[in-house]
Amino acid sequence: MAERPRIIIGNWKMYKTHPEAESYLSTLIPLVKDAPGQVCLAVPFTLIYMAAQQAIGTSIAIGAQTMNDASEGAFTGEIAARMLTEAGATFVILGHSERRRFFGETDAIVQRKVQQALQNNLRPVVCVGETLAEREAGKTEEVLHRQLSESLAGFTAEQAQQLWIAYEPVWAIGTGETATTACAEEVHRNIRTWLTNHWNAETAEIIPLLYGGSVKPDNAAALLEPQDIDGLLVGGASLSPQLFANIVNAPVNSPVTHPSSIGNPS
Ligand code: PGA
């Protein structure tokens, strides 16, 4: 069985100015220098270059929270994959539920963005997750399988092995309502099976599956315990370097690997 790296991503969303980010990183860097796995921060576009510079020589990878699905063009206000890599981003979050809900990001758009990211050596972190109404209607599996099959349509197993996937139940994001470890574990196992059926067992074993939704220092260790939960995507609690470091350093209950250059798809 593949040993997947433990990955903790902080998603700053639309928070932090340049001086705030600088002081955050100065605090965080020494706190996570012995982190058991990969530490990642998805920061606003304006902070990518500065954060990537400050993170040189540390184990922290810097990424973006979205990007456009075209390589370049007359798309006022948008940003292209190669602009992100040029600024120092090594990964990009795609299909986050806030992008789907507030900015009309569909699975077809996510699919094109994944394609752009892979072409530009930017690791795609593809988010999927059901709403409360969908869960209550017993449609969790149906929704997740649709999101996966449409947003990951047409990729080879080799391409799929560059992906990270985040399961973020919409009802758990920013609500303080965390999925129980058992509930998250069940969904992660289901996603792993879907990956096996869609590509093959080897590919399914390689792709890290992250959980996101109201992750805090006091629930991080339990959420990381199941074999199929390889990491966490943290919103609110990643805004404080101390809280984020506590999540990053949550006790390790299963073997982890220490990736040297996990930030970049190879
Ligand atoms: P939260 O956000 O940790 O504040 O719930 C998670 C996310 O949106 O990625």
mmCIF file of N, CA, C and O and ligand atoms in Angstrom, residues 9-11 13 93 96-98 127 166 168-170 172-177 211-216 233-238, ligand 1:
data_model
loop_
_atom_site.group_PDB
_atom_site.id
_atom_site.type_symbol
_atom_site.label_atom_id
_atom_site.label_comp_id
_atom_site.label_asym_id
_atom_site.label_seq_id
_atom_site.Cartn_x
_atom_site.Cartn_y
_atom_site.Cartn_z
ATOM 1 N N ILE A 9 -3.408 22.071 4.600
ATOM 2 C CA ILE A 9 -3.490 23.307 3.823
ATOM 3 C C ILE A 9 -4.291 24.349 4.603
ATOM 4 O O ILE A 9 -5.408 24.071 5.046
ATOM 5 N N GLY A 10 -3.722 25.536 4.751
ATOM 6 C CA GLY A 10 -4.475 26.664 5.301
ATOM 7 C C GLY A 10 -5.023 27.468 4.142
ATOM 8 O O GLY A 10 -4.303 27.753 3.179
ATOM 9 N N ASN A 11 -6.310 27.809 4.198
ATOM 10 C CA ASN A 11 -6.945 28.596 3.154
ATOM 11 C C ASN A 11 -7.328 29.937 3.770
ATOM 12 O O ASN A 11 -8.269 30.019 4.544
ATOM 13 N N LYS A 13 -8.560 32.507 2.403
ATOM 14 C CA LYS A 13 -9.695 33.183 1.763
ATOM 15 C C LYS A 13 -9.337 34.666 1.528
ATOM 16 O O LYS A 13 -8.184 34.959 1.233
ATOM 17 N N ILE A 93 -6.179 25.715 -5.272
ATOM 18 C CA ILE A 93 -7.455 25.118 -4.855
ATOM 19 C C ILE A 93 -8.461 25.354 -5.980
ATOM 20 O O ILE A 93 -8.590 26.485 -6.470
ATOM 21 N N HIS A 96 -13.682 25.103 -4.930
ATOM 22 C CA HIS A 96 -14.099 25.306 -3.537
ATOM 23 C C HIS A 96 -15.589 25.674 -3.530
ATOM 24 O O HIS A 96 -16.068 26.364 -4.435
ATOM 25 N N SER A 97 -16.311 25.247 -2.515
ATOM 26 C CA SER A 97 -17.769 25.473 -2.518
ATOM 27 C C SER A 97 -18.120 26.960 -2.552
ATOM 28 O O SER A 97 -19.167 27.339 -3.076
ATOM 29 N N GLU A 98 -17.245 27.817 -2.017
ATOM 30 C CA GLU A 98 -17.537 29.259 -2.102
ATOM 31 C C GLU A 98 -17.407 29.750 -3.538
ATOM 32 O O GLU A 98 -18.138 30.639 -3.971
ATOM 33 N N CYS A 127 -11.849 20.396 -4.888
ATOM 34 C CA CYS A 127 -12.775 20.289 -3.755
ATOM 35 C C CYS A 127 -14.129 19.743 -4.204
ATOM 36 O O CYS A 127 -14.670 20.169 -5.226
ATOM 37 N N ALA A 166 -9.980 17.297 -1.979
ATOM 38 C CA ALA A 166 -10.470 17.682 -0.646
ATOM 39 C C ALA A 166 -11.967 17.436 -0.569
ATOM 40 O O ALA A 166 -12.731 17.903 -1.425
ATOM 41 N N GLU A 168 -15.056 18.493 1.314
ATOM 42 C CA GLU A 168 -15.499 19.564 2.204
ATOM 43 C C GLU A 168 -17.023 19.619 2.195
ATOM 44 O O GLU A 168 -17.620 20.263 1.316
ATOM 45 N N PRO A 169 -17.661 18.947 3.162
ATOM 46 C CA PRO A 169 -19.122 19.047 3.212
ATOM 47 C C PRO A 169 -19.506 20.517 3.409
ATOM 48 O O PRO A 169 -18.994 21.176 4.320
ATOM 49 N N VAL A 170 -20.364 21.030 2.534
ATOM 50 C CA VAL A 170 -20.672 22.469 2.542
ATOM 51 C C VAL A 170 -21.246 22.890 3.897
ATOM 52 O O VAL A 170 -20.957 23.969 4.408
ATOM 53 N N ALA A 172 -20.395 22.015 6.702
ATOM 54 C CA ALA A 172 -19.384 22.069 7.766
ATOM 55 C C ALA A 172 -18.425 23.237 7.589
ATOM 56 O O ALA A 172 -17.580 23.471 8.442
ATOM 57 N N ILE A 173 -18.555 23.973 6.480
ATOM 58 C CA ILE A 173 -17.583 25.039 6.216
ATOM 59 C C ILE A 173 -17.984 26.333 6.923
ATOM 60 O O ILE A 173 -19.055 26.883 6.660
ATOM 61 N N GLY A 174 -17.133 26.759 7.831
ATOM 62 C CA GLY A 174 -17.352 28.029 8.531
ATOM 63 C C GLY A 174 -18.533 28.012 9.480
ATOM 64 O O GLY A 174 -18.975 29.050 9.955
ATOM 65 N N THR A 175 -19.059 26.835 9.777
ATOM 66 C CA THR A 175 -20.270 26.749 10.602
ATOM 67 C C THR A 175 -19.980 26.283 12.018
ATOM 68 O O THR A 175 -20.853 26.335 12.872
ATOM 69 N N GLY A 176 -18.770 25.767 12.250
ATOM 70 C CA GLY A 176 -18.471 25.184 13.557
ATOM 71 C C GLY A 176 -18.981 23.756 13.647
ATOM 72 O O GLY A 176 -18.780 23.052 14.636
ATOM 73 N N GLU A 177 -19.669 23.323 12.609
ATOM 74 C CA GLU A 177 -20.263 21.984 12.544
ATOM 75 C C GLU A 177 -19.281 21.076 11.805
ATOM 76 O O GLU A 177 -19.162 21.178 10.595
ATOM 77 N N TYR A 211 -9.660 16.327 4.322
ATOM 78 C CA TYR A 211 -10.969 16.704 4.842
ATOM 79 C C TYR A 211 -10.960 18.203 5.179
ATOM 80 O O TYR A 211 -9.965 18.708 5.726
ATOM 81 N N GLY A 212 -12.050 18.892 4.896
ATOM 82 C CA GLY A 212 -12.164 20.301 5.278
ATOM 83 C C GLY A 212 -13.553 20.628 5.777
ATOM 84 O O GLY A 212 -14.550 20.056 5.305
ATOM 85 N N GLY A 213 -13.621 21.541 6.738
ATOM 86 C CA GLY A 213 -14.912 21.968 7.296
ATOM 87 C C GLY A 213 -14.808 22.071 8.799
ATOM 88 O O GLY A 213 -14.839 21.055 9.488
ATOM 89 N N SER A 214 -14.603 23.324 9.301
ATOM 90 C CA SER A 214 -14.519 23.577 10.747
ATOM 91 C C SER A 214 -13.449 22.737 11.450
ATOM 92 O O SER A 214 -13.664 22.264 12.565
ATOM 93 N N VAL A 215 -12.320 22.561 10.791
ATOM 94 C CA VAL A 215 -11.191 21.885 11.451
ATOM 95 C C VAL A 215 -10.577 22.859 12.457
ATOM 96 O O VAL A 215 -10.356 24.030 12.160
ATOM 97 N N LYS A 216 -10.326 22.353 13.662
ATOM 98 C CA LYS A 216 -9.748 23.159 14.741
ATOM 99 C C LYS A 216 -8.658 22.328 15.418
ATOM 100 O O LYS A 216 -8.602 21.110 15.219
ATOM 101 N N LEU A 233 -7.930 20.552 5.122
ATOM 102 C CA LEU A 233 -8.022 21.871 4.499
ATOM 103 C C LEU A 233 -8.703 22.772 5.524
ATOM 104 O O LEU A 233 -9.841 22.530 5.911
ATOM 105 N N VAL A 234 -7.957 23.767 5.980
ATOM 106 C CA VAL A 234 -8.380 24.548 7.139
ATOM 107 C C VAL A 234 -8.657 25.991 6.741
ATOM 108 O O VAL A 234 -7.768 26.652 6.199
ATOM 109 N N GLY A 235 -9.849 26.494 7.011
ATOM 110 C CA GLY A 235 -10.169 27.882 6.706
ATOM 111 C C GLY A 235 -9.926 28.761 7.920
ATOM 112 O O GLY A 235 -8.791 29.156 8.210
ATOM 113 N N GLY A 236 -10.968 29.039 8.666
ATOM 114 C CA GLY A 236 -10.929 29.976 9.791
ATOM 115 C C GLY A 236 -9.735 29.790 10.723
ATOM 116 O O GLY A 236 -9.052 30.763 11.063
ATOM 117 N N ALA A 237 -9.476 28.555 11.125
ATOM 118 C CA ALA A 237 -8.403 28.324 12.108
ATOM 119 C C ALA A 237 -7.011 28.521 11.513
ATOM 120 O O ALA A 237 -6.024 28.567 12.255
ATOM 121 N N SER A 238 -6.923 28.681 10.189
ATOM 122 C CA SER A 238 -5.586 28.897 9.609
ATOM 123 C C SER A 238 -5.209 30.381 9.655
ATOM 124 O O SER A 238 -4.080 30.749 9.318
HETATM 125 P P1 PGA B 1 -13.454 26.417 7.708
HETATM 126 O O1 PGA B 1 -13.253 26.508 6.123
HETATM 127 O O2 PGA B 1 -12.273 25.656 8.262
HETATM 128 O O3 PGA B 1 -13.495 27.850 8.177
HETATM 129 O O4 PGA B 1 -14.733 25.691 7.950
HETATM 130 C C1 PGA B 1 -12.783 25.416 5.371
HETATM 131 C C2 PGA B 1 -12.660 25.815 3.926
HETATM 132 O O5 PGA B 1 -13.479 26.600 3.447
HETATM 133 O O6 PGA B 1 -11.733 25.361 3.203
#
